[in-house]
């Protein structure tokens, strides 16, 4: 599956072992059969298929969070309720009914458990509406009967927000997946919330445009899920956040009211920009049903280079130089530490694209309109950083297959970690200078507690860091052989306190969900949290949407 476009006229260059003062930029023969397939493109949108090769299903969230109790305000789902939904949605496949049918448990399981297999609910009813009107009727009915609802997109969220805790109804948006309209002059796209990001991007590719968000879960995640988490992804550096590229939204409030703000204008300063509240609100105040997105022109030329570096200091210098040399064509600057790459090697059994091993790696992508022009700029940058001794070794992709192969060393980390057991994930924003120190301090703490080691009695396998360096966004991941309360106690609130001391954010892009609900105070003041609670009460007075999470 082709994931990235790249002009075939771009020349290949391989940075062989560095000759510091006279860098050797040689051409490397293209050996496609040796390039492993990219890890990034998931084959399917169904959560169950995504997980087939991953770790075994874990405990129920109600067991791992014994302090969480089912809120007695919410009604139990009965046969009468199920009959109403069956009458409303009609087709068999639109209702997965585990209330009146005991044999439906297996069919419901993929909607109950999250991508990491860390959170697992007790839902017995999944509803799959096919129109805004159906969403509206479902929510109104649930509101009137105080039935709790969890909106769900592609279920790739990483903070436990997309699955129920107890017996909340899952409202899965997968059937609302139409591309409604695309204006080829303005690049403005109107799309239903359940459309899969990769499908939308492929449609846009056929029109010469690109979706302004790209991430490793693109083969499964939905546009509605992306907006609800305000996903950042790999090219935020270039295209900005969804808060900027989303022009309009249609959403349904818990009482069934349809908020039609499908504005197609870039400029619209008419009153409060209410749609922004739905972006990043993780399904707590309404269900997004449609969106209008401003899509940029698809770049004609894309170049990707991967470097090995001897220190984090060097990675910062490389970033500074990349901005200086590449300015408007720089579209991604990603960081991976040596430990994260070792785990990818272990899981994929692939050979590293560089000869040696380094404590740090950076992946740089340029996107522009002129392949020769971009190639020259990148070449000049590479020569400069090698001459200055900033970069120790590097390689430049020569065609789309190699572009994907290099990207797989970055995007494959999440998947590799998932294969190795449990993962404690921290997605944080910290000023660049101190960003990697968090990984080192966390590793030291876990080591001190005697939890890190190569043998089975040690729950922790590795402490790794990677992320969107261009956005000061670090992913600190503690890879474990199994989820273990002792590990969590050593990590939390330590990590959050560390971040708060540096005025960082405890959630740069993945959101709060259940995982970070109780830690919001480390990044937001009591006044801000108070305002958020007021908004929640205003939009969802009966608190039926995504309970137990967010704030
Ligand atoms: P879900 O997981 O189904 O839901 C996420 C949240 O949004 C839940 O709270 C849910 O209730 C709510 N929601 C979903 N749809 C709607 C709707 N229509 N209306 C209202 N609420 C809704 N995130 C990043 O930011 N950057 C990355 O680079 C990135 N890479 C990833 C790579 C991998 C391999 C994986 C597994 C995840 C990654 N993520 C990343 C995390 C995840 O946030 C994104 O994958 C994505 O935005 C979630 O979309 P989804 O459709 O799967 O939403
Ligand atoms: C990424 O950048 O790879 C994603 O946000 C997922 C992750 O943090 O593992
Ligand atoms: Zn990320």
mmCIF file of N, CA and C in Angstrom, residues 69-195:
data_model
loop_
_atom_site.group_PDB
_atom_site.id
_atom_site.type_symbol
_atom_site.label_atom_id
_atom_site.label_comp_id
_atom_site.label_asym_id
_atom_site.label_seq_id
_atom_site.Cartn_x
_atom_site.Cartn_y
_atom_site.Cartn_z
ATOM 1 N N UNK A 69 -16.093 3.360 40.922
ATOM 2 C CA UNK A 69 -17.354 2.622 41.118
ATOM 3 C C UNK A 69 -18.358 3.044 40.051
ATOM 4 N N UNK A 70 -19.172 2.102 39.629
ATOM 5 C CA UNK A 70 -20.217 2.434 38.652
ATOM 6 C C UNK A 70 -21.154 3.468 39.266
ATOM 7 N N UNK A 71 -21.404 4.537 38.521
ATOM 8 C CA UNK A 71 -22.272 5.611 39.013
ATOM 9 C C UNK A 71 -23.727 5.133 38.948
ATOM 10 N N UNK A 72 -24.395 5.053 40.127
ATOM 11 C CA UNK A 72 -25.763 4.502 40.135
ATOM 12 C C UNK A 72 -26.785 5.383 39.420
ATOM 13 N N UNK A 73 -26.370 6.606 39.049
ATOM 14 C CA UNK A 73 -27.291 7.464 38.279
ATOM 15 C C UNK A 73 -27.687 6.828 36.948
ATOM 16 N N UNK A 74 -26.750 6.058 36.395
ATOM 17 C CA UNK A 74 -26.999 5.531 35.051
ATOM 18 C C UNK A 74 -27.894 4.296 35.094
ATOM 19 N N UNK A 75 -28.839 4.278 34.147
ATOM 20 C CA UNK A 75 -29.735 3.124 34.043
ATOM 21 C C UNK A 75 -29.005 1.908 33.490
ATOM 22 N N UNK A 76 -29.553 0.721 33.785
ATOM 23 C CA UNK A 76 -29.040 -0.511 33.187
ATOM 24 C C UNK A 76 -29.716 -0.656 31.824
ATOM 25 N N UNK A 77 -28.984 -1.145 30.856
ATOM 26 C CA UNK A 77 -29.578 -1.323 29.528
ATOM 27 C C UNK A 77 -30.484 -2.561 29.563
ATOM 28 N N UNK A 78 -31.732 -2.376 29.149
ATOM 29 C CA UNK A 78 -32.711 -3.476 29.203
ATOM 30 C C UNK A 78 -33.136 -3.903 27.796
ATOM 31 N N UNK A 79 -33.912 -4.974 27.746
ATOM 32 C CA UNK A 79 -34.438 -5.467 26.460
ATOM 33 C C UNK A 79 -35.284 -4.365 25.778
ATOM 34 N N UNK A 80 -36.008 -3.640 26.597
ATOM 35 C CA UNK A 80 -36.865 -2.573 26.048
ATOM 36 C C UNK A 80 -35.999 -1.520 25.319
ATOM 37 N N UNK A 81 -34.879 -1.153 25.949
ATOM 38 C CA UNK A 81 -33.975 -0.190 25.298
ATOM 39 C C UNK A 81 -33.436 -0.766 23.993
ATOM 40 N N UNK A 82 -33.018 -2.027 24.051
ATOM 41 C CA UNK A 82 -32.434 -2.657 22.858
ATOM 42 C C UNK A 82 -33.470 -2.676 21.726
ATOM 43 N N UNK A 83 -34.717 -2.979 22.071
ATOM 44 C CA UNK A 83 -35.772 -3.013 21.052
ATOM 45 C C UNK A 83 -35.917 -1.639 20.399
ATOM 46 N N UNK A 84 -35.827 -0.595 21.207
ATOM 47 C CA UNK A 84 -35.934 0.756 20.644
ATOM 48 C C UNK A 84 -34.817 0.979 19.619
ATOM 49 N N UNK A 85 -33.575 0.625 20.003
ATOM 50 C CA UNK A 85 -32.437 0.872 19.108
ATOM 51 C C UNK A 85 -32.531 0.000 17.847
ATOM 52 N N UNK A 86 -33.005 -1.210 18.001
ATOM 53 C CA UNK A 86 -33.145 -2.075 16.825
ATOM 54 C C UNK A 86 -34.184 -1.491 15.866
ATOM 55 N N UNK A 87 -35.257 -0.980 16.448
ATOM 56 C CA UNK A 87 -36.293 -0.349 15.613
ATOM 57 C C UNK A 87 -35.744 0.876 14.899
ATOM 58 N N UNK A 88 -34.898 1.623 15.592
ATOM 59 C CA UNK A 88 -34.351 2.869 15.023
ATOM 60 C C UNK A 88 -33.315 2.584 13.937
ATOM 61 N N UNK A 89 -32.398 1.673 14.218
ATOM 62 C CA UNK A 89 -31.256 1.476 13.306
ATOM 63 C C UNK A 89 -31.526 0.418 12.236
ATOM 64 N N UNK A 90 -32.550 -0.361 12.433
ATOM 65 C CA UNK A 90 -32.956 -1.295 11.369
ATOM 66 C C UNK A 90 -32.028 -2.476 11.175
ATOM 67 N N UNK A 91 -30.964 -2.266 10.432
ATOM 68 C CA UNK A 91 -30.195 -3.437 10.001
ATOM 69 C C UNK A 91 -29.578 -4.187 11.177
ATOM 70 N N UNK A 92 -29.452 -5.487 10.990
ATOM 71 C CA UNK A 92 -28.866 -6.385 11.994
ATOM 72 C C UNK A 92 -27.497 -5.897 12.471
ATOM 73 N N UNK A 93 -26.631 -5.542 11.487
ATOM 74 C CA UNK A 93 -25.235 -5.252 11.823
ATOM 75 C C UNK A 93 -25.064 -3.920 12.549
ATOM 76 N N UNK A 94 -26.119 -3.122 12.615
ATOM 77 C CA UNK A 94 -25.986 -1.816 13.264
ATOM 78 C C UNK A 94 -26.121 -1.907 14.783
ATOM 79 N N UNK A 95 -26.592 -3.051 15.268
ATOM 80 C CA UNK A 95 -26.736 -3.234 16.721
ATOM 81 C C UNK A 95 -26.054 -4.548 17.105
ATOM 82 N N UNK A 96 -25.066 -4.462 17.973
ATOM 83 C CA UNK A 96 -24.490 -5.712 18.504
ATOM 84 C C UNK A 96 -25.046 -5.850 19.914
ATOM 85 N N UNK A 97 -25.893 -6.836 20.061
ATOM 86 C CA UNK A 97 -26.721 -6.928 21.254
ATOM 87 C C UNK A 97 -26.259 -8.055 22.178
ATOM 88 N N UNK A 98 -25.566 -7.668 23.214
ATOM 89 C CA UNK A 98 -25.162 -8.645 24.222
ATOM 90 C C UNK A 98 -26.083 -8.612 25.423
ATOM 91 N N UNK A 99 -27.172 -7.826 25.325
ATOM 92 C CA UNK A 99 -28.114 -7.721 26.437
ATOM 93 C C UNK A 99 -29.093 -8.887 26.378
ATOM 94 N N UNK A 100 -29.639 -9.117 25.185
ATOM 95 C CA UNK A 100 -30.605 -10.219 25.072
ATOM 96 C C UNK A 100 -29.971 -11.471 24.455
ATOM 97 N N UNK A 101 -28.722 -11.320 23.974
ATOM 98 C CA UNK A 101 -28.063 -12.464 23.325
ATOM 99 C C UNK A 101 -26.712 -12.751 23.992
ATOM 100 N N UNK A 102 -26.672 -13.779 24.792
ATOM 101 C CA UNK A 102 -25.444 -14.103 25.533
ATOM 102 C C UNK A 102 -24.279 -14.465 24.626
ATOM 103 N N UNK A 103 -24.606 -14.913 23.410
ATOM 104 C CA UNK A 103 -23.538 -15.356 22.494
ATOM 105 C C UNK A 103 -22.813 -14.207 21.805
ATOM 106 N N UNK A 104 -23.218 -12.990 22.111
ATOM 107 C CA UNK A 104 -22.615 -11.847 21.393
ATOM 108 C C UNK A 104 -21.320 -11.357 22.046
ATOM 109 N N UNK A 105 -20.913 -11.972 23.159
ATOM 110 C CA UNK A 105 -19.751 -11.466 23.912
ATOM 111 C C UNK A 105 -18.506 -11.320 23.042
ATOM 112 N N UNK A 106 -18.219 -12.327 22.237
ATOM 113 C CA UNK A 106 -17.004 -12.268 21.398
ATOM 114 C C UNK A 106 -17.074 -11.122 20.397
ATOM 115 N N UNK A 107 -18.286 -10.895 19.870
ATOM 116 C CA UNK A 107 -18.440 -9.813 18.878
ATOM 117 C C UNK A 107 -18.259 -8.449 19.548
ATOM 118 N N UNK A 108 -18.612 -8.367 20.816
ATOM 119 C CA UNK A 108 -18.534 -7.079 21.518
ATOM 120 C C UNK A 108 -17.115 -6.801 22.036
ATOM 121 N N UNK A 109 -16.357 -7.858 22.294
ATOM 122 C CA UNK A 109 -15.043 -7.709 22.934
ATOM 123 C C UNK A 109 -14.137 -6.655 22.261
ATOM 124 N N UNK A 110 -14.029 -6.629 20.923
ATOM 125 C CA UNK A 110 -13.143 -5.625 20.310
ATOM 126 C C UNK A 110 -13.546 -4.181 20.607
ATOM 127 N N UNK A 111 -14.811 -3.976 20.928
ATOM 128 C CA UNK A 111 -15.275 -2.620 21.227
ATOM 129 C C UNK A 111 -15.097 -2.296 22.715
ATOM 130 N N UNK A 112 -14.881 -3.348 23.493
ATOM 131 C CA UNK A 112 -14.705 -3.191 24.934
ATOM 132 C C UNK A 112 -13.254 -2.964 25.323
ATOM 133 N N UNK A 113 -12.322 -3.398 24.465
ATOM 134 C CA UNK A 113 -10.921 -3.313 24.882
ATOM 135 C C UNK A 113 -10.138 -2.403 23.953
ATOM 136 N N UNK A 114 -9.142 -1.749 24.529
ATOM 137 C CA UNK A 114 -8.437 -0.700 23.787
ATOM 138 C C UNK A 114 -7.233 -1.268 23.033
ATOM 139 N N UNK A 115 -6.612 -0.419 22.260
ATOM 140 C CA UNK A 115 -5.497 -0.837 21.383
ATOM 141 C C UNK A 115 -4.323 -1.418 22.179
ATOM 142 N N UNK A 116 -4.104 -0.877 23.375
ATOM 143 C CA UNK A 116 -2.956 -1.338 24.170
ATOM 144 C C UNK A 116 -3.276 -2.574 25.004
ATOM 145 N N UNK A 117 -4.533 -2.957 25.008
ATOM 146 C CA UNK A 117 -5.003 -4.052 25.859
ATOM 147 C C UNK A 117 -4.767 -3.751 27.346
ATOM 148 N N UNK A 118 -4.958 -2.492 27.656
ATOM 149 C CA UNK A 118 -4.757 -2.063 29.036
ATOM 150 C C UNK A 118 -6.101 -1.756 29.699
ATOM 151 N N UNK A 119 -7.058 -1.336 28.903
ATOM 152 C CA UNK A 119 -8.365 -0.945 29.431
ATOM 153 C C UNK A 119 -9.435 -1.859 28.822
ATOM 154 N N UNK A 120 -10.359 -2.286 29.680
ATOM 155 C CA UNK A 120 -11.373 -3.232 29.210
ATOM 156 C C UNK A 120 -12.685 -3.007 29.952
ATOM 157 N N UNK A 121 -13.730 -2.787 29.193
ATOM 158 C CA UNK A 121 -15.018 -2.478 29.797
ATOM 159 C C UNK A 121 -15.975 -3.654 29.787
ATOM 160 N N UNK A 122 -17.194 -3.383 30.298
ATOM 161 C CA UNK A 122 -18.206 -4.435 30.411
ATOM 162 C C UNK A 122 -19.409 -4.127 29.523
ATOM 163 N N UNK A 123 -19.203 -3.381 28.454
ATOM 164 C CA UNK A 123 -20.317 -2.983 27.590
ATOM 165 C C UNK A 123 -21.045 -4.209 27.027
ATOM 166 N N UNK A 124 -22.382 -4.078 26.929
ATOM 167 C CA UNK A 124 -23.156 -5.196 26.357
ATOM 168 C C UNK A 124 -23.969 -4.751 25.145
ATOM 169 N N UNK A 125 -23.751 -3.495 24.737
ATOM 170 C CA UNK A 125 -24.516 -3.018 23.582
ATOM 171 C C UNK A 125 -23.669 -2.046 22.759
ATOM 172 N N UNK A 126 -23.511 -2.380 21.479
ATOM 173 C CA UNK A 126 -22.781 -1.493 20.564
ATOM 174 C C UNK A 126 -23.763 -1.014 19.498
ATOM 175 N N UNK A 127 -23.788 0.297 19.284
ATOM 176 C CA UNK A 127 -24.683 0.877 18.274
ATOM 177 C C UNK A 127 -23.851 1.521 17.185
ATOM 178 N N UNK A 128 -24.260 1.289 15.918
ATOM 179 C CA UNK A 128 -23.504 1.847 14.794
ATOM 180 C C UNK A 128 -24.436 2.643 13.884
ATOM 181 N N UNK A 129 -24.638 3.896 14.212
ATOM 182 C CA UNK A 129 -25.547 4.719 13.402
ATOM 183 C C UNK A 129 -24.970 4.991 12.017
ATOM 184 N N UNK A 130 -25.866 5.337 11.075
ATOM 185 C CA UNK A 130 -25.374 5.646 9.727
ATOM 186 C C UNK A 130 -25.703 7.079 9.315
ATOM 187 N N UNK A 131 -26.301 7.848 10.200
ATOM 188 C CA UNK A 131 -26.604 9.246 9.851
ATOM 189 C C UNK A 131 -26.617 10.106 11.116
ATOM 190 N N UNK A 132 -26.511 11.414 10.880
ATOM 191 C CA UNK A 132 -26.562 12.362 11.999
ATOM 192 C C UNK A 132 -27.909 12.245 12.721
ATOM 193 N N UNK A 133 -28.952 12.043 11.935
ATOM 194 C CA UNK A 133 -30.298 11.933 12.521
ATOM 195 C C UNK A 133 -30.356 10.747 13.499
ATOM 196 N N UNK A 134 -29.736 9.641 13.094
ATOM 197 C CA UNK A 134 -29.729 8.470 13.989
ATOM 198 C C UNK A 134 -28.911 8.750 15.257
ATOM 199 N N UNK A 135 -27.781 9.429 15.089
ATOM 200 C CA UNK A 135 -26.976 9.775 16.279
ATOM 201 C C UNK A 135 -27.818 10.630 17.218
ATOM 202 N N UNK A 136 -28.523 11.575 16.630
ATOM 203 C CA UNK A 136 -29.340 12.491 17.423
ATOM 204 C C UNK A 136 -30.423 11.723 18.203
ATOM 205 N N UNK A 137 -31.076 10.795 17.516
ATOM 206 C CA UNK A 137 -32.160 10.044 18.193
ATOM 207 C C UNK A 137 -31.592 9.134 19.285
ATOM 208 N N UNK A 138 -30.441 8.532 19.000
ATOM 209 C CA UNK A 138 -29.825 7.654 20.017
ATOM 210 C C UNK A 138 -29.493 8.471 21.272
ATOM 211 N N UNK A 139 -28.834 9.624 21.041
ATOM 212 C CA UNK A 139 -28.403 10.405 22.208
ATOM 213 C C UNK A 139 -29.595 10.933 22.994
ATOM 214 N N UNK A 140 -30.598 11.385 22.278
ATOM 215 C CA UNK A 140 -31.789 11.905 22.980
ATOM 216 C C UNK A 140 -32.403 10.811 23.859
ATOM 217 N N UNK A 141 -32.508 9.619 23.288
ATOM 218 C CA UNK A 141 -33.088 8.495 24.035
ATOM 219 C C UNK A 141 -32.222 8.161 25.263
ATOM 220 N N UNK A 142 -30.919 8.143 25.044
ATOM 221 C CA UNK A 142 -30.006 7.824 26.165
ATOM 222 C C UNK A 142 -30.081 8.902 27.239
ATOM 223 N N UNK A 143 -30.171 10.133 26.804
ATOM 224 C CA UNK A 143 -30.260 11.234 27.759
ATOM 225 C C UNK A 143 -31.558 11.132 28.569
ATOM 226 N N UNK A 144 -32.658 10.869 27.860
ATOM 227 C CA UNK A 144 -33.950 10.763 28.541
ATOM 228 C C UNK A 144 -33.971 9.592 29.526
ATOM 229 N N UNK A 145 -33.211 8.547 29.208
ATOM 230 C CA UNK A 145 -33.217 7.342 30.069
ATOM 231 C C UNK A 145 -31.954 7.213 30.926
ATOM 232 N N UNK A 146 -31.166 8.291 30.930
ATOM 233 C CA UNK A 146 -29.880 8.315 31.677
ATOM 234 C C UNK A 146 -29.042 7.060 31.420
ATOM 235 N N UNK A 147 -28.850 6.789 30.146
ATOM 236 C CA UNK A 147 -27.962 5.680 29.774
ATOM 237 C C UNK A 147 -26.621 6.282 29.357
ATOM 238 N N UNK A 148 -25.535 5.767 29.912
ATOM 239 C CA UNK A 148 -24.207 6.322 29.604
ATOM 240 C C UNK A 148 -23.704 5.800 28.259
ATOM 241 N N UNK A 149 -22.969 6.684 27.547
ATOM 242 C CA UNK A 149 -22.540 6.387 26.169
ATOM 243 C C UNK A 149 -21.060 6.713 25.998
ATOM 244 N N UNK A 150 -20.342 5.828 25.309
ATOM 245 C CA UNK A 150 -18.953 6.121 24.943
ATOM 246 C C UNK A 150 -18.860 6.248 23.416
ATOM 247 N N UNK A 151 -18.600 7.456 22.897
ATOM 248 C CA UNK A 151 -18.372 7.577 21.453
ATOM 249 C C UNK A 151 -17.079 6.864 21.100
ATOM 250 N N UNK A 152 -17.083 6.173 19.969
ATOM 251 C CA UNK A 152 -15.882 5.429 19.578
ATOM 252 C C UNK A 152 -15.626 5.575 18.079
ATOM 253 N N UNK A 153 -14.368 5.864 17.759
ATOM 254 C CA UNK A 153 -13.958 5.919 16.354
ATOM 255 C C UNK A 153 -13.235 4.634 15.997
ATOM 256 N N UNK A 154 -11.977 4.755 15.602
ATOM 257 C CA UNK A 154 -11.203 3.579 15.211
ATOM 258 C C UNK A 154 -10.625 2.815 16.398
ATOM 259 N N UNK A 155 -10.860 3.315 17.607
ATOM 260 C CA UNK A 155 -10.388 2.683 18.844
ATOM 261 C C UNK A 155 -8.869 2.511 18.859
ATOM 262 N N UNK A 156 -8.166 3.529 18.401
ATOM 263 C CA UNK A 156 -6.694 3.504 18.472
ATOM 264 C C UNK A 156 -6.170 4.445 19.559
ATOM 265 N N UNK A 157 -7.052 5.042 20.309
ATOM 266 C CA UNK A 157 -6.648 5.974 21.361
ATOM 267 C C UNK A 157 -5.732 5.288 22.376
ATOM 268 N N UNK A 158 -4.861 6.081 22.993
ATOM 269 C CA UNK A 158 -3.822 5.496 23.853
ATOM 270 C C UNK A 158 -3.971 5.885 25.324
ATOM 271 N N UNK A 159 -5.137 6.432 25.689
ATOM 272 C CA UNK A 159 -5.322 6.848 27.088
ATOM 273 C C UNK A 159 -6.587 6.247 27.723
ATOM 274 N N UNK A 160 -7.106 5.205 27.112
ATOM 275 C CA UNK A 160 -8.279 4.534 27.686
ATOM 276 C C UNK A 160 -9.565 5.311 27.542
ATOM 277 N N UNK A 161 -9.614 6.271 26.596
ATOM 278 C CA UNK A 161 -10.819 7.095 26.441
ATOM 279 C C UNK A 161 -11.859 6.488 25.531
ATOM 280 N N UNK A 162 -11.479 5.556 24.697
ATOM 281 C CA UNK A 162 -12.385 5.098 23.635
ATOM 282 C C UNK A 162 -13.178 3.850 23.996
ATOM 283 N N UNK A 163 -12.932 3.301 25.184
ATOM 284 C CA UNK A 163 -13.678 2.104 25.581
ATOM 285 C C UNK A 163 -14.397 2.354 26.910
ATOM 286 N N UNK A 164 -15.482 1.613 27.147
ATOM 287 C CA UNK A 164 -16.233 1.826 28.391
ATOM 288 C C UNK A 164 -15.464 1.342 29.613
ATOM 289 N N UNK A 165 -15.859 1.843 30.756
ATOM 290 C CA UNK A 165 -15.290 1.353 32.018
ATOM 291 C C UNK A 165 -16.226 0.278 32.577
ATOM 292 N N UNK A 166 -17.517 0.604 32.602
ATOM 293 C CA UNK A 166 -18.503 -0.368 33.094
ATOM 294 C C UNK A 166 -19.386 -0.796 31.913
ATOM 295 N N UNK A 167 -20.700 -0.569 32.023
ATOM 296 C CA UNK A 167 -21.596 -1.086 30.987
ATOM 297 C C UNK A 167 -22.117 0.029 30.073
ATOM 298 N N UNK A 168 -21.318 1.096 29.884
ATOM 299 C CA UNK A 168 -21.741 2.161 28.982
ATOM 300 C C UNK A 168 -21.985 1.591 27.569
ATOM 301 N N UNK A 169 -22.930 2.205 26.866
ATOM 302 C CA UNK A 169 -23.200 1.811 25.474
ATOM 303 C C UNK A 169 -22.091 2.372 24.594
ATOM 304 N N UNK A 170 -21.584 1.564 23.668
ATOM 305 C CA UNK A 170 -20.591 2.081 22.718
ATOM 306 C C UNK A 170 -21.319 2.588 21.475
ATOM 307 N N UNK A 171 -21.041 3.836 21.124
ATOM 308 C CA UNK A 171 -21.589 4.433 19.907
ATOM 309 C C UNK A 171 -20.452 4.484 18.889
ATOM 310 N N UNK A 172 -20.397 3.468 18.057
ATOM 311 C CA UNK A 172 -19.281 3.373 17.114
ATOM 312 C C UNK A 172 -19.646 4.076 15.807
ATOM 313 N N UNK A 173 -18.729 4.923 15.333
ATOM 314 C CA UNK A 173 -19.033 5.808 14.199
ATOM 315 C C UNK A 173 -18.622 5.233 12.839
ATOM 316 N N UNK A 174 -18.190 3.977 12.832
ATOM 317 C CA UNK A 174 -17.615 3.381 11.619
ATOM 318 C C UNK A 174 -18.503 3.380 10.382
ATOM 319 N N UNK A 175 -19.831 3.418 10.573
ATOM 320 C CA UNK A 175 -20.697 3.382 9.373
ATOM 321 C C UNK A 175 -20.896 4.771 8.768
ATOM 322 N N UNK A 176 -20.520 5.802 9.499
ATOM 323 C CA UNK A 176 -20.644 7.159 8.939
ATOM 324 C C UNK A 176 -19.299 7.541 8.320
ATOM 325 N N UNK A 177 -19.040 6.977 7.137
ATOM 326 C CA UNK A 177 -17.681 7.083 6.592
ATOM 327 C C UNK A 177 -17.629 7.697 5.189
ATOM 328 N N UNK A 178 -18.622 8.507 4.874
ATOM 329 C CA UNK A 178 -18.646 9.082 3.511
ATOM 330 C C UNK A 178 -17.809 10.353 3.387
ATOM 331 N N UNK A 179 -17.189 10.468 2.212
ATOM 332 C CA UNK A 179 -16.593 11.757 1.844
ATOM 333 C C UNK A 179 -17.719 12.517 1.158
ATOM 334 N N UNK A 180 -18.098 13.624 1.736
ATOM 335 C CA UNK A 180 -19.323 14.288 1.280
ATOM 336 C C UNK A 180 -19.041 15.212 0.101
ATOM 337 N N UNK A 181 -17.973 15.965 0.197
ATOM 338 C CA UNK A 181 -17.718 16.983 -0.831
ATOM 339 C C UNK A 181 -16.252 17.386 -0.803
ATOM 340 N N UNK A 182 -15.701 17.665 -1.996
ATOM 341 C CA UNK A 182 -14.340 18.194 -2.022
ATOM 342 C C UNK A 182 -14.246 19.259 -3.107
ATOM 343 N N UNK A 183 -13.749 20.416 -2.723
ATOM 344 C CA UNK A 183 -13.600 21.521 -3.667
ATOM 345 C C UNK A 183 -12.142 21.538 -4.150
ATOM 346 N N UNK A 184 -11.943 21.202 -5.414
ATOM 347 C CA UNK A 184 -10.577 21.048 -5.927
ATOM 348 C C UNK A 184 -9.840 22.383 -6.076
ATOM 349 N N UNK A 185 -10.553 23.472 -6.045
ATOM 350 C CA UNK A 185 -9.877 24.773 -6.145
ATOM 351 C C UNK A 185 -9.389 25.215 -4.760
ATOM 352 N N UNK A 186 -10.285 25.155 -3.788
ATOM 353 C CA UNK A 186 -9.907 25.646 -2.452
ATOM 354 C C UNK A 186 -9.224 24.579 -1.601
ATOM 355 N N UNK A 187 -9.413 23.311 -1.932
ATOM 356 C CA UNK A 187 -8.861 22.237 -1.095
ATOM 357 C C UNK A 187 -9.704 21.981 0.147
ATOM 358 N N UNK A 188 -10.960 22.408 0.115
ATOM 359 C CA UNK A 188 -11.813 22.234 1.305
ATOM 360 C C UNK A 188 -12.628 20.938 1.196
ATOM 361 N N UNK A 189 -12.465 20.125 2.227
ATOM 362 C CA UNK A 189 -13.061 18.782 2.263
ATOM 363 C C UNK A 189 -14.161 18.720 3.323
ATOM 364 N N UNK A 190 -15.301 18.123 2.950
ATOM 365 C CA UNK A 190 -16.343 17.859 3.947
ATOM 366 C C UNK A 190 -16.482 16.344 4.055
ATOM 367 N N UNK A 191 -16.401 15.841 5.272
ATOM 368 C CA UNK A 191 -16.299 14.388 5.440
ATOM 369 C C UNK A 191 -17.065 13.954 6.685
ATOM 370 N N UNK A 192 -17.579 12.712 6.645
ATOM 371 C CA UNK A 192 -18.249 12.186 7.842
ATOM 372 C C UNK A 192 -17.198 11.717 8.856
ATOM 373 N N UNK A 193 -17.612 11.723 10.123
ATOM 374 C CA UNK A 193 -16.649 11.491 11.212
ATOM 375 C C UNK A 193 -16.046 10.094 11.218
ATOM 376 N N UNK A 194 -16.793 9.117 10.674
ATOM 377 C CA UNK A 194 -16.302 7.733 10.746
ATOM 378 C C UNK A 194 -15.375 7.347 9.605
ATOM 379 N N UNK A 195 -15.045 8.296 8.723
ATOM 380 C CA UNK A 195 -14.136 7.974 7.615
ATOM 381 C C UNK A 195 -12.738 7.712 8.161
#
